[in-house]
Structures are given as structure tokens and as C-alpha cells.
Amino acid sequence: MTTAALIEKPRQGFWGLFNISFGFFGIQIGFALQNANMSRVFQTLGASMDDLPALWVAAPLTGLIVQPIIGHLSDKTWNRLGRRRPYFLTGAIFAALALLLMPLSPSFGAPLLFAAAMLWVLDASLNVSMEPFRAFVGDMLRTDQHSVGYSVQTAFIGAGAVVGSIFPWLLEHLGISNVAAPGALPDTVRFSFWFGGAALFLAVLWTIVTTREYSPEEQASFAGEAAAVDSVQPVRALASKSYLSSAVWVALGLIVVLAVDALALEKEVLLLGALLAAYGLLSAAAIALAKKGRTTNMLSSIVGDFAGMPDVMKRLALVQFFSWSALFIMWINTTPVVTQYVFGSTDTASAAYNDGANWVNVLFTVYNGVAAVAALALLPWLSRRFGQVVTHAICLALGAVGFLMFFVVRDAQILLVAEIGIGIAWASILAMPYAILASNLPQAKLGIYMGLFNIFIVVPQLLVATVMGSLMKLLFPGEPIWTMLFAAGALGVAALATLRVRQAI
């Protein structure tokens, strides 16, 4: 078939959809091991409850930096491996190495510092692989398959998270020791990270080997995608802007920095101020380059695309902000909440604490398993009946109810019911926004827009990591249960904000 004859992307069958997203199964194993076990690792290595948000800040910060850059680069990449696949492979190699080294943290002179450094490497590497996978679905599928494509991807995300989350619990039931000396990681955790690293690499390799990306010429030949985007227009628009907005960002950053001492806030809030000021300086530099007519540099391109986001993306950004605030609260605080309030222990060397920590793995397994099923069964049915936007609002509301149950329930078994609502919300968060975006954004810039969209996932996580600790220490010291009420409220606001998206489509 010649390039000129192509008028629409071929429709993908079952195995095509399977191969395109199977690598995300492995990536999510890595994320699940990270999300369910890093608070446990940090506490075991001597971190206090108040230290956790600062240690966790690595995850959102690396995503904030990595994803827009990888999105911009992958849009412009074409080599022997293709457009997105070189980034799949690079990220998978480094993520697998980080999972291999993480359990060895107690052997190093500064184990907590080493574990934090490995979390940075792990999260950065997972983001290098993950961001192109989001754009990959849009690259490979025709518009009328975007919803099913992202639903299949979400199903693999849920399945991978089930495998990653259940590893420690399963290994314990196979006779592997779940208790270790103070300062040491149990064998269940160590083996889980090692098995997970191997599974991650092999799953990503499967997608690389079994898929063939469309060349830039083929993409340009598809109906509705022929040179429709002026890639330098956002940079030209940036050249017309003043430096006022940049100055405002810098000023906000300085105000936050000064407020740390004035209001006795936690030191990690300094990071938030530094990031605000850094964005102001970078945006000023991007504007200066644009004014000089330098339209092809990466900085001006990223800042210009961010400033010129389509309206539908702006409205979804607010939804993402509150949705991911709730999720990050859950990932940081579920282990302390369950071990303290349900299993009655804060001693990381006790059997009760480790039983509670393993139960968190079970809870996370349930919500991810529910997400995998909901992605293929519930979401398509709701979308056909109510549309994508209303479906997303319904699912987020169910998730808010699930978080509220954590605030009031003290029975480990009943918390499984709460995870059903959270799992449905998680499925929708992973599928609906991306299906909406892929169908309403230019394919030639899908990578950068997906990378920029990640900012609205990362920023709320940074706020939770920097501000939540100070807020909880001020209002509810030693009482992490209140974080779940904040999570329920955030997801409720996200559900309401979703209804505004219809006006932009």
C-alpha cells in the first residue's frame, strides 16, 4: 500500500489494541509497587510521618520536568525504533534498574537518602516510558477507536497495578517472611521489587517488538491530519506577550518562600515557592527567545504550547487538579491511616503494622482490579448512555464516597467496599480525559499536549506534598485520618468541575 493511498488509519482488532497498550501493564506494575510500598520503605528506614510528604515529592517533581520534555521530543523523533518506542525502551531500562537497587537501600551508609534517590530515578524513568504511551494510542488509532483504545490501556493499567500491589501479600502467603529487623526491609518487599522490575521490562519490550509505528509521511496522509498544524504559531504568539505574567510568577514564588519563616510552615513548602519562581524565569526566557525570532527552540515551544492550550484542555485541567490531589493524598496516607486506625499500630517493626501495610496492598489491589473491569465493562456502557463527560462526573462522585468511607470506617473488610468506588473513579480518571483530548487535539502535537496535560496531574501532587504536611501538623497533628476527608472533598469538586467540559467540546 502506498502512502498516497492512505485516507484513514486501519482499524485495529483485538491483538492490535492488546499490543499497543500491553507495555503499560509493566509500567503500572512499577507505579503500583512505588505507590503501595514507598511510605512503608521510608518509615522502615527511619522516616517520621511528617517526613513522608517531602520524601514523596520526587514523584510529582520528576513528572513535571520530564513529561513535557519527552512529549516535545517524541513528537519530533523518527529513527529505526520509531517515534515513541525509543522512549519506551529507555525508560524501561532505567526503571528496572531502580527497582533492582531500591531494596538494597539498607546496605548503604545513608539508606533513607539512597531510597529517596532511587525513587527519583524510578519515577523519572517511569515517566519517560509512560508519557509517549499516552500519545501512542492517538498515533495508532483512528478517532472512532480512541475511547476503546484508552479503555484497553486503562484495563492494562488496572491489571498491572493489581499484580504490583498484590506481590507482598501473595509472597507472604507463599511463606516468604513479611517481618524484618528494625531498619531492614522484609523479604516480601525486596522480592516484589525485583520481580516487578523484570515484569516491567518484559512487558514494555513486548509492545516494542509487536508494533510498527506510522512514519511521519504516513501520518500526514491520513484524512484530516495533513499539515493542519502550524508548529511555530504558538511561539509567534508568545513573542507578542509582555513580561508581566513572568514577573507575577516570580513574585508569587518569592511570597511563598518568605511565608515559610513568617508562618512557620514546613521547609518543603520552599520547593513550591522555588518552582513558581523558576517557571516565571523560564517563561521570561522563552518570551525573550521568541521576540528574537527563535521559533524552533524547545523552551519557547513548550511555554508557547502551554500558553495556547485549547479550551477543552484548560477545562479538563481543573478536573485533573482536584482528581489527582485526592489520589496523591491516598497514596501517601493510606498506609499510616490503615495501620494506625484499623490495625492499631504505628510501630513499623510490629506484626500489627506489617499486617496493616500488607492489607493496604490488598486494598490497592481491589481498586485497581475494579478499575480494570470497569474500564472494559462499565465505562463504555455509561459513555453510550450519558456521554463521556457525565460518565466521568458520575465516576468521580463514586470515588468521593469511597474516600469518605475511609474517614468513618474502622473495619478492614468493609474498606474493601470503599475501594469499589475509588476503583471506578480511577478507571475513569485514566481513560475519559485522554479519550476526550485525543479526539479534540491535533495529532502532530499530541505528545507535547499530553505532556503538558501532565502538569495538571503533577502540580496538585506537589501542593499535597508541600502544603498538606504543614496543614495537617497545624490542624490535626498525629491524626492522618483527616487527610481522607480532604481527599473526598477534592474528588467531589472534580466531579462538579467536569460538567463544565461539555461547553468546550
Coordinates of C-alpha atoms in Angstrom, one line a residue:
M1 CA 0.0 0.0 0.0
T2 CA 1.5 3.4 -1.0
T3 CA 1.4 6.4 1.3
A4 CA -0.7 8.3 -1.1
A5 CA -3.5 5.7 -1.0
L6 CA -4.0 6.0 2.8
I7 CA -7.0 8.0 3.7
E8 CA -7.7 6.7 7.2
K9 CA -5.8 4.7 9.8
P10 CA -6.6 1.0 9.6
R11 CA -9.0 -0.2 12.3
Q12 CA -7.2 -2.2 15.0
G13 CA -8.5 -5.5 16.0
F14 CA -8.2 -7.2 19.4
W15 CA -4.5 -8.1 19.1
G16 CA -3.6 -4.7 17.7
L17 CA -5.2 -3.0 20.7
F18 CA -3.6 -5.5 23.0
N19 CA -0.1 -5.0 21.7
I20 CA -0.3 -1.2 21.6
S21 CA -1.0 -0.9 25.3
F22 CA 0.5 -4.1 26.9
G23 CA 3.7 -2.2 27.8
F24 CA 1.6 -0.1 30.1
F25 CA 0.9 -3.2 32.1
G26 CA 4.5 -3.4 33.0
I27 CA 4.8 0.4 33.7
Q28 CA 1.9 0.2 36.1
I29 CA 3.5 -2.7 38.0
G30 CA 6.3 -0.2 38.7
F31 CA 4.0 2.6 39.7
A32 CA 1.9 0.2 41.9
L33 CA 5.0 -1.1 43.8
Q34 CA 6.0 2.5 44.3
N35 CA 2.6 3.8 45.4
A36 CA 1.8 0.9 47.8
N37 CA 5.2 0.4 49.3
M38 CA 7.3 3.6 49.4
S39 CA 5.8 5.0 52.6
R40 CA 6.5 1.6 54.2
V41 CA 10.1 1.7 52.9
F42 CA 10.6 5.2 54.1
Q43 CA 9.1 4.6 57.6
T44 CA 11.1 1.4 57.9
L45 CA 14.3 3.3 57.1
G46 CA 13.6 5.8 59.9
A47 CA 11.4 8.5 58.3
S48 CA 8.7 10.0 60.5
M49 CA 5.1 10.7 59.5
D50 CA 6.0 14.3 59.0
D51 CA 8.9 13.4 56.6
L52 CA 6.7 11.4 54.2
P53 CA 5.4 14.3 52.0
A54 CA 8.9 15.7 51.5
L55 CA 10.3 12.3 50.6
W56 CA 7.3 11.7 48.2
V57 CA 7.9 15.0 46.4
A58 CA 10.2 13.2 44.0
A59 CA 7.4 11.6 42.2
P60 CA 5.4 14.6 41.0
L61 CA 8.5 16.8 40.5
T62 CA 10.1 14.4 38.1
G63 CA 6.9 14.1 36.2
L64 CA 6.6 17.9 36.0
I65 CA 10.0 18.2 34.4
V66 CA 10.2 15.0 32.3
Q67 CA 6.8 14.7 30.6
P68 CA 6.6 18.0 28.7
I69 CA 10.2 17.5 27.5
I70 CA 9.6 13.9 26.4
G71 CA 6.3 14.9 24.8
H72 CA 8.1 17.6 22.8
L73 CA 11.0 15.4 21.8
S74 CA 8.9 12.4 20.9
D75 CA 6.7 14.5 18.5
K76 CA 9.9 15.3 16.6
T77 CA 11.6 11.9 16.8
W78 CA 11.8 9.4 14.0
N79 CA 14.5 6.7 13.9
R80 CA 14.9 3.0 13.5
L81 CA 12.8 2.3 16.6
G82 CA 10.1 4.8 15.5
R83 CA 8.6 7.8 17.2
R84 CA 7.5 6.8 20.7
R85 CA 9.2 3.4 21.1
P86 CA 12.8 4.7 21.7
Y87 CA 11.4 6.4 24.9
F88 CA 9.5 3.3 25.9
L89 CA 12.8 1.3 25.9
T90 CA 15.0 3.9 27.6
G91 CA 12.5 4.5 30.5
A92 CA 12.0 0.7 31.0
I93 CA 15.7 0.0 31.3
F94 CA 16.3 2.7 34.0
A95 CA 13.1 1.9 35.8
A96 CA 14.0 -1.8 36.0
L97 CA 17.5 -0.9 37.4
A98 CA 15.9 1.4 40.1
L99 CA 13.5 -1.4 41.1
L100 CA 16.5 -3.7 41.4
L101 CA 18.5 -1.3 43.6
M102 CA 15.7 0.0 45.8
P103 CA 15.5 -3.0 48.2
L104 CA 19.3 -2.7 48.7
S105 CA 18.9 0.7 50.4
P106 CA 19.5 -0.6 54.0
S107 CA 23.0 -1.7 52.8
F108 CA 24.1 1.8 52.1
G109 CA 25.6 4.3 54.5
A110 CA 22.6 6.7 54.2
P111 CA 19.8 4.3 53.5
L112 CA 16.9 6.9 53.6
L113 CA 18.8 9.2 51.2
F114 CA 19.6 6.3 48.9
A115 CA 15.9 5.2 48.8
A116 CA 14.8 8.8 48.1
A117 CA 17.3 9.0 45.2
M118 CA 16.1 5.7 43.8
L119 CA 12.5 7.0 44.0
W120 CA 13.6 9.9 41.8
V121 CA 15.3 7.6 39.3
L122 CA 12.3 5.2 39.3
D123 CA 9.7 7.9 38.8
A124 CA 11.6 9.8 36.2
S125 CA 12.1 6.6 34.2
L126 CA 8.5 5.5 34.5
N127 CA 7.5 9.0 33.2
V128 CA 9.9 8.7 30.3
S129 CA 8.1 5.5 29.2
M130 CA 4.6 6.5 30.3
E131 CA 4.2 9.8 28.5
P132 CA 4.7 8.5 25.0
F133 CA 2.3 5.6 25.7
R134 CA -0.5 8.2 26.1
A135 CA 0.3 9.7 22.7
F136 CA 0.9 6.3 21.2
V137 CA -2.8 5.4 21.4
G138 CA -3.7 8.6 19.5
D139 CA -0.9 7.9 17.0
M140 CA -2.0 4.4 16.2
L141 CA -5.8 4.5 16.3
R142 CA -8.4 6.3 14.3
T143 CA -10.7 8.8 16.1
D144 CA -13.6 6.4 16.5
Q145 CA -11.4 4.0 18.3
H146 CA -9.9 6.4 20.8
S147 CA -12.4 5.6 23.6
V148 CA -11.9 1.9 23.3
G149 CA -8.1 2.3 22.9
Y150 CA -7.8 4.3 26.2
S151 CA -10.2 1.9 27.9
V152 CA -7.9 -1.1 26.9
Q153 CA -5.0 0.9 28.2
T154 CA -6.8 1.6 31.4
A155 CA -7.6 -2.1 31.8
F156 CA -3.9 -2.9 31.5
I157 CA -3.1 -0.2 34.0
G158 CA -5.5 -1.8 36.4
A159 CA -4.2 -5.3 35.8
G160 CA -0.6 -4.2 36.2
A161 CA -1.5 -2.3 39.4
V162 CA -3.2 -5.5 40.7
V163 CA 0.0 -7.5 40.1
G164 CA 2.2 -4.8 41.6
S165 CA 0.1 -4.2 44.6
I166 CA -0.6 -7.9 45.5
F167 CA 3.1 -9.0 45.3
P168 CA 4.0 -8.6 49.0
W169 CA 0.7 -10.1 50.3
L170 CA 1.0 -13.0 47.9
L171 CA 4.6 -13.7 48.8
E172 CA 3.8 -13.7 52.5
H173 CA 1.1 -16.4 51.8
L174 CA 3.7 -18.4 49.9
G175 CA 5.8 -18.5 53.0
I176 CA 8.2 -15.6 52.4
S177 CA 9.0 -13.6 55.6
N178 CA 7.0 -10.4 56.0
V179 CA 8.8 -9.1 59.1
A180 CA 12.4 -8.0 59.4
A181 CA 14.7 -6.5 62.0
P182 CA 14.3 -2.7 62.7
G183 CA 15.7 -0.7 59.7
A184 CA 15.6 -3.7 57.3
L185 CA 13.1 -4.4 54.6
P186 CA 11.1 -7.7 54.7
D187 CA 11.8 -10.3 52.0
T188 CA 8.3 -9.8 50.7
V189 CA 9.1 -6.2 49.8
R190 CA 12.6 -7.0 48.4
F191 CA 11.4 -9.8 46.1
S192 CA 8.4 -7.8 45.0
F193 CA 10.6 -5.0 43.7
W194 CA 12.9 -7.5 41.9
F195 CA 10.1 -9.5 40.3
G196 CA 8.4 -6.2 39.3
G197 CA 11.4 -4.9 37.6
A198 CA 11.7 -7.9 35.4
A199 CA 8.0 -7.9 34.6
L200 CA 8.1 -4.2 33.7
F201 CA 10.9 -4.6 31.2
L202 CA 9.5 -7.6 29.5
A203 CA 6.0 -6.0 29.1
V204 CA 7.4 -2.9 27.5
L205 CA 9.7 -5.0 25.3
W206 CA 6.6 -6.8 24.1
T207 CA 5.0 -3.6 22.8
I208 CA 8.2 -2.5 21.2
V209 CA 8.6 -5.8 19.3
T210 CA 5.0 -6.3 18.2
T211 CA 4.1 -2.8 17.0
R212 CA 5.1 -0.8 13.9
E213 CA 4.6 2.9 14.1
Y214 CA 3.4 5.0 11.2
S215 CA 6.1 7.2 9.6
P216 CA 5.7 11.0 9.5
E217 CA 4.7 10.7 5.8
E218 CA 2.0 8.1 6.6
Q219 CA 0.6 10.2 9.4
A220 CA 0.4 13.2 7.1
S221 CA -1.5 11.2 4.5
F222 CA -4.3 10.2 6.9
A223 CA -7.6 12.0 6.5
G224 CA -7.9 15.2 8.5
E225 CA -4.2 15.1 9.5
A226 CA -2.5 16.7 6.6
A227 CA -0.3 19.6 7.7
A228 CA -3.1 21.1 9.7
V229 CA -0.9 22.4 12.5
D230 CA 1.5 25.4 12.3
S231 CA 4.1 24.2 14.8
V232 CA 5.6 27.7 15.3
Q233 CA 2.4 29.7 15.7
P234 CA 2.3 29.3 19.5
V235 CA 5.9 30.7 19.6
R236 CA 4.9 33.7 17.5
A237 CA 2.0 34.3 19.8
L238 CA 4.4 34.1 22.7
A239 CA 6.6 36.9 21.1
S240 CA 3.7 39.3 21.5
K241 CA 3.4 38.8 25.2
S242 CA 4.8 41.2 27.8
Y243 CA 7.0 40.1 30.7
L244 CA 4.2 41.0 33.3
S245 CA 3.0 37.4 33.7
S246 CA 6.5 36.1 34.2
A247 CA 7.1 38.8 36.9
V248 CA 3.9 37.7 38.6
W249 CA 5.0 34.1 38.8
V250 CA 8.4 35.1 40.2
A251 CA 6.7 37.4 42.8
L252 CA 4.3 34.6 43.9
G253 CA 7.3 32.3 44.3
L254 CA 9.1 34.8 46.5
I255 CA 6.0 35.4 48.6
V256 CA 5.7 31.6 49.2
V257 CA 9.4 31.4 50.2
L258 CA 9.1 34.3 52.6
A259 CA 5.9 32.9 54.1
V260 CA 7.7 29.7 55.2
D261 CA 9.5 31.5 58.0
A262 CA 6.8 34.1 58.7
L263 CA 4.1 31.4 59.1
A264 CA 6.3 28.7 60.5
L265 CA 5.5 26.4 57.5
E266 CA 7.2 23.1 56.8
K267 CA 10.5 23.5 54.9
E268 CA 9.3 21.5 51.9
V269 CA 7.0 24.5 51.1
L270 CA 10.2 26.2 49.9
L271 CA 10.1 23.8 47.0
L272 CA 6.7 25.1 45.9
G273 CA 8.0 28.7 46.0
A274 CA 11.1 27.8 44.1
L275 CA 9.1 26.1 41.4
L276 CA 6.8 29.1 41.0
A277 CA 9.7 31.5 40.7
A278 CA 11.5 29.1 38.3
Y279 CA 8.5 28.9 36.0
G280 CA 8.4 32.7 35.9
L281 CA 12.1 32.9 35.0
L282 CA 11.8 30.2 32.3
S283 CA 8.7 31.8 30.8
A284 CA 10.6 35.2 30.6
A285 CA 13.5 33.4 28.9
A286 CA 11.0 31.8 26.4
I287 CA 9.4 35.1 25.7
A288 CA 12.8 36.7 25.1
L289 CA 13.8 34.0 22.7
A290 CA 10.5 34.3 20.8
K291 CA 10.9 38.0 20.5
K292 CA 14.3 37.4 18.8
G293 CA 12.6 35.2 16.2
R294 CA 14.0 32.0 17.5
T295 CA 10.9 29.8 16.8
T296 CA 12.4 26.4 16.9
N297 CA 13.9 26.2 20.4
M298 CA 12.4 23.7 22.9
L299 CA 11.8 26.1 25.7
S300 CA 9.8 28.6 23.7
S301 CA 7.8 25.8 22.0
I302 CA 6.8 24.2 25.4
V303 CA 5.9 27.5 27.0
G304 CA 4.1 28.7 23.9
D305 CA 2.1 25.5 23.7
F306 CA 1.3 25.8 27.4
A307 CA 0.1 29.3 27.0
G308 CA -2.0 28.5 23.9
M309 CA -3.8 25.3 25.2
P310 CA -7.1 24.5 23.6
D311 CA -10.1 25.4 25.7
V312 CA -11.2 21.8 26.3
M313 CA -7.8 21.1 27.7
K314 CA -8.0 24.1 30.1
R315 CA -11.3 22.9 31.5
L316 CA -10.1 19.4 31.9
A317 CA -7.1 20.8 33.7
L318 CA -9.2 21.9 36.6
V319 CA -10.8 18.4 36.8
Q320 CA -7.4 16.8 36.8
F321 CA -6.1 19.2 39.5
F322 CA -8.7 18.1 42.1
S323 CA -8.8 14.5 41.0
W324 CA -5.0 13.9 41.4
S325 CA -5.0 15.9 44.7
A326 CA -7.2 13.2 46.1
L327 CA -5.2 10.4 44.6
F328 CA -1.9 11.6 45.9
I329 CA -3.4 12.1 49.4
M330 CA -4.5 8.4 49.2
W331 CA -1.1 7.1 48.1
I332 CA 0.8 8.9 50.8
N333 CA -1.6 8.4 53.7
T334 CA -3.4 5.1 53.2
T335 CA -0.7 3.1 54.9
P336 CA -0.5 5.4 58.0
V337 CA -4.3 5.6 58.2
V338 CA -4.9 1.8 57.9
T339 CA -2.1 0.7 60.2
Q340 CA -2.9 3.3 62.9
Y341 CA -6.7 3.4 62.9
V342 CA -7.7 -0.1 61.7
F343 CA -4.8 -2.3 62.9
G344 CA -3.9 -0.1 65.9
S345 CA -0.1 0.2 65.5
T346 CA 2.5 2.8 64.4
D347 CA 5.5 0.7 65.2
T348 CA 7.0 -0.3 61.9
A349 CA 8.7 -3.4 63.4
S350 CA 5.5 -4.8 64.9
A351 CA 3.4 -7.6 63.3
A352 CA 0.3 -5.5 63.5
Y353 CA 1.9 -2.6 61.5
N354 CA 3.1 -5.0 58.8
D355 CA -0.2 -6.8 58.7
G356 CA -1.8 -3.5 58.1
A357 CA 0.7 -2.5 55.5
N358 CA 0.0 -5.7 53.7
W359 CA -3.7 -5.1 53.9
V360 CA -3.1 -1.8 52.1
N361 CA -1.6 -3.8 49.3
V362 CA -4.8 -5.8 49.2
L363 CA -6.9 -2.6 49.2
F364 CA -4.9 -1.2 46.4
T365 CA -5.2 -4.5 44.5
V366 CA -9.0 -4.2 44.8
Y367 CA -9.3 -0.7 43.5
N368 CA -7.0 -1.5 40.6
G369 CA -8.8 -4.7 39.8
V370 CA -12.2 -2.8 39.9
A371 CA -10.6 -0.3 37.5
A372 CA -9.5 -2.9 35.1
V373 CA -13.1 -4.4 35.0
A374 CA -14.8 -1.0 34.9
A375 CA -12.7 0.2 32.0
L376 CA -13.9 -2.6 29.7
A377 CA -17.4 -3.1 31.1
L378 CA -18.9 -0.1 33.0
L379 CA -17.3 2.9 31.3
P380 CA -18.3 2.0 27.7
W381 CA -21.9 1.4 28.8
L382 CA -22.1 4.7 30.8
S383 CA -20.5 6.6 27.9
R384 CA -23.1 5.3 25.4
R385 CA -25.9 6.2 27.8
F386 CA -24.7 9.5 29.3
G387 CA -21.7 10.6 27.2
Q388 CA -18.1 10.8 28.2
V389 CA -18.3 14.0 30.3
V390 CA -21.3 12.9 32.5
T391 CA -19.8 9.5 32.9
H392 CA -16.6 11.0 34.3
A393 CA -18.6 13.1 36.7
I394 CA -20.5 10.1 38.0
C395 CA -17.4 8.1 38.5
L396 CA -15.6 10.8 40.4
A397 CA -18.6 11.2 42.7
L398 CA -18.4 7.5 43.5
G399 CA -14.8 7.9 44.3
A400 CA -15.5 10.7 46.7
V401 CA -17.9 8.4 48.6
G402 CA -15.1 5.8 48.8
F403 CA -12.7 8.3 50.4
L404 CA -15.4 9.4 52.8
M405 CA -15.8 5.8 54.0
F406 CA -12.1 5.7 55.0
F407 CA -12.8 8.7 57.3
V408 CA -15.6 6.9 59.2
V409 CA -15.0 3.1 58.8
R410 CA -12.7 1.1 61.2
D411 CA -13.3 -2.4 59.8
A412 CA -10.7 -3.7 57.4
Q413 CA -13.2 -5.8 55.4
I414 CA -15.7 -3.0 54.9
L415 CA -12.9 -0.8 53.5
L416 CA -13.0 -3.2 50.5
V417 CA -16.3 -1.7 49.6
A418 CA -14.8 1.8 49.7
E419 CA -12.2 0.6 47.1
I420 CA -15.0 -0.2 44.6
G421 CA -16.0 3.4 44.3
I422 CA -12.3 4.5 44.2
G423 CA -11.6 1.9 41.6
I424 CA -14.4 3.1 39.3
A425 CA -13.2 6.7 39.7
W426 CA -9.6 5.6 39.0
A427 CA -10.7 3.8 35.8
S428 CA -12.4 7.0 34.6
I429 CA -9.5 9.2 35.5
L430 CA -7.2 7.1 33.4
A431 CA -9.4 6.8 30.4
M432 CA -12.0 9.6 29.9
P433 CA -9.8 12.7 29.9
Y434 CA -7.4 11.2 27.4
A435 CA -10.1 10.0 25.1
I436 CA -11.6 13.5 25.1
L437 CA -8.3 15.1 24.4
A438 CA -7.1 12.7 21.7
S439 CA -10.3 13.3 19.8
N440 CA -10.0 17.1 20.1
L441 CA -6.3 17.8 19.7
P442 CA -4.1 17.9 16.6
Q443 CA -2.3 14.6 16.2
A444 CA 1.0 16.2 15.2
K445 CA 1.3 17.8 18.6
L446 CA -0.3 15.0 20.7
G447 CA 2.9 14.2 22.5
I448 CA 3.5 17.7 23.8
Y449 CA -0.1 18.3 24.7
M450 CA -0.3 15.0 26.6
G451 CA 3.0 16.0 28.4
L452 CA 1.6 19.5 29.2
F453 CA -1.6 17.9 30.4
N454 CA 0.5 16.0 33.0
I455 CA 1.3 19.4 34.6
F456 CA -2.2 19.4 36.0
I457 CA -1.6 16.0 37.4
V458 CA 1.8 17.0 38.9
V459 CA 1.0 20.4 40.4
P460 CA -1.7 19.1 42.8
Q461 CA 0.7 16.4 43.9
L462 CA 3.4 18.9 44.6
L463 CA 0.9 21.0 46.6
V464 CA -0.2 17.9 48.6
A465 CA 3.5 17.0 49.2
T466 CA 4.5 20.5 50.3
V467 CA 1.4 22.1 51.9
M468 CA -0.6 19.1 53.2
G469 CA 2.1 18.3 55.8
S470 CA 2.1 21.8 57.2
L471 CA -1.7 21.9 57.2
M472 CA -2.0 18.6 59.0
K473 CA 0.7 19.5 61.5
L474 CA -1.1 22.7 62.3
L475 CA -4.7 21.4 62.4
F476 CA -4.5 17.7 63.2
P477 CA -1.1 16.7 64.5
G478 CA -0.6 13.0 64.5
E479 CA -4.1 12.3 63.1
P480 CA -3.6 11.3 59.4
I481 CA -7.3 10.2 59.2
W482 CA -8.3 13.8 58.3
T483 CA -6.4 13.6 55.0
M484 CA -9.1 11.2 53.8
L485 CA -11.8 13.9 54.3
F486 CA -9.7 16.3 52.3
A487 CA -9.5 13.6 49.5
A488 CA -13.3 13.1 49.5
G489 CA -13.9 16.9 49.2
A490 CA -11.3 17.2 46.4
L491 CA -12.9 14.5 44.3
G492 CA -16.3 15.9 44.9
V493 CA -15.1 19.3 43.5
A494 CA -13.6 17.5 40.5
A495 CA -16.9 15.8 39.7
L496 CA -18.7 19.2 39.6
A497 CA -15.9 20.8 37.5
T498 CA -16.3 18.0 35.0
L499 CA -19.7 19.3 33.9
R500 CA -18.1 22.5 32.6
V501 CA -16.1 20.5 30.0
R502 CA -19.2 19.9 27.8
Q503 CA -19.2 23.6 26.9
A504 CA -15.7 23.4 25.3
I505 CA -16.3 20.3 23.1

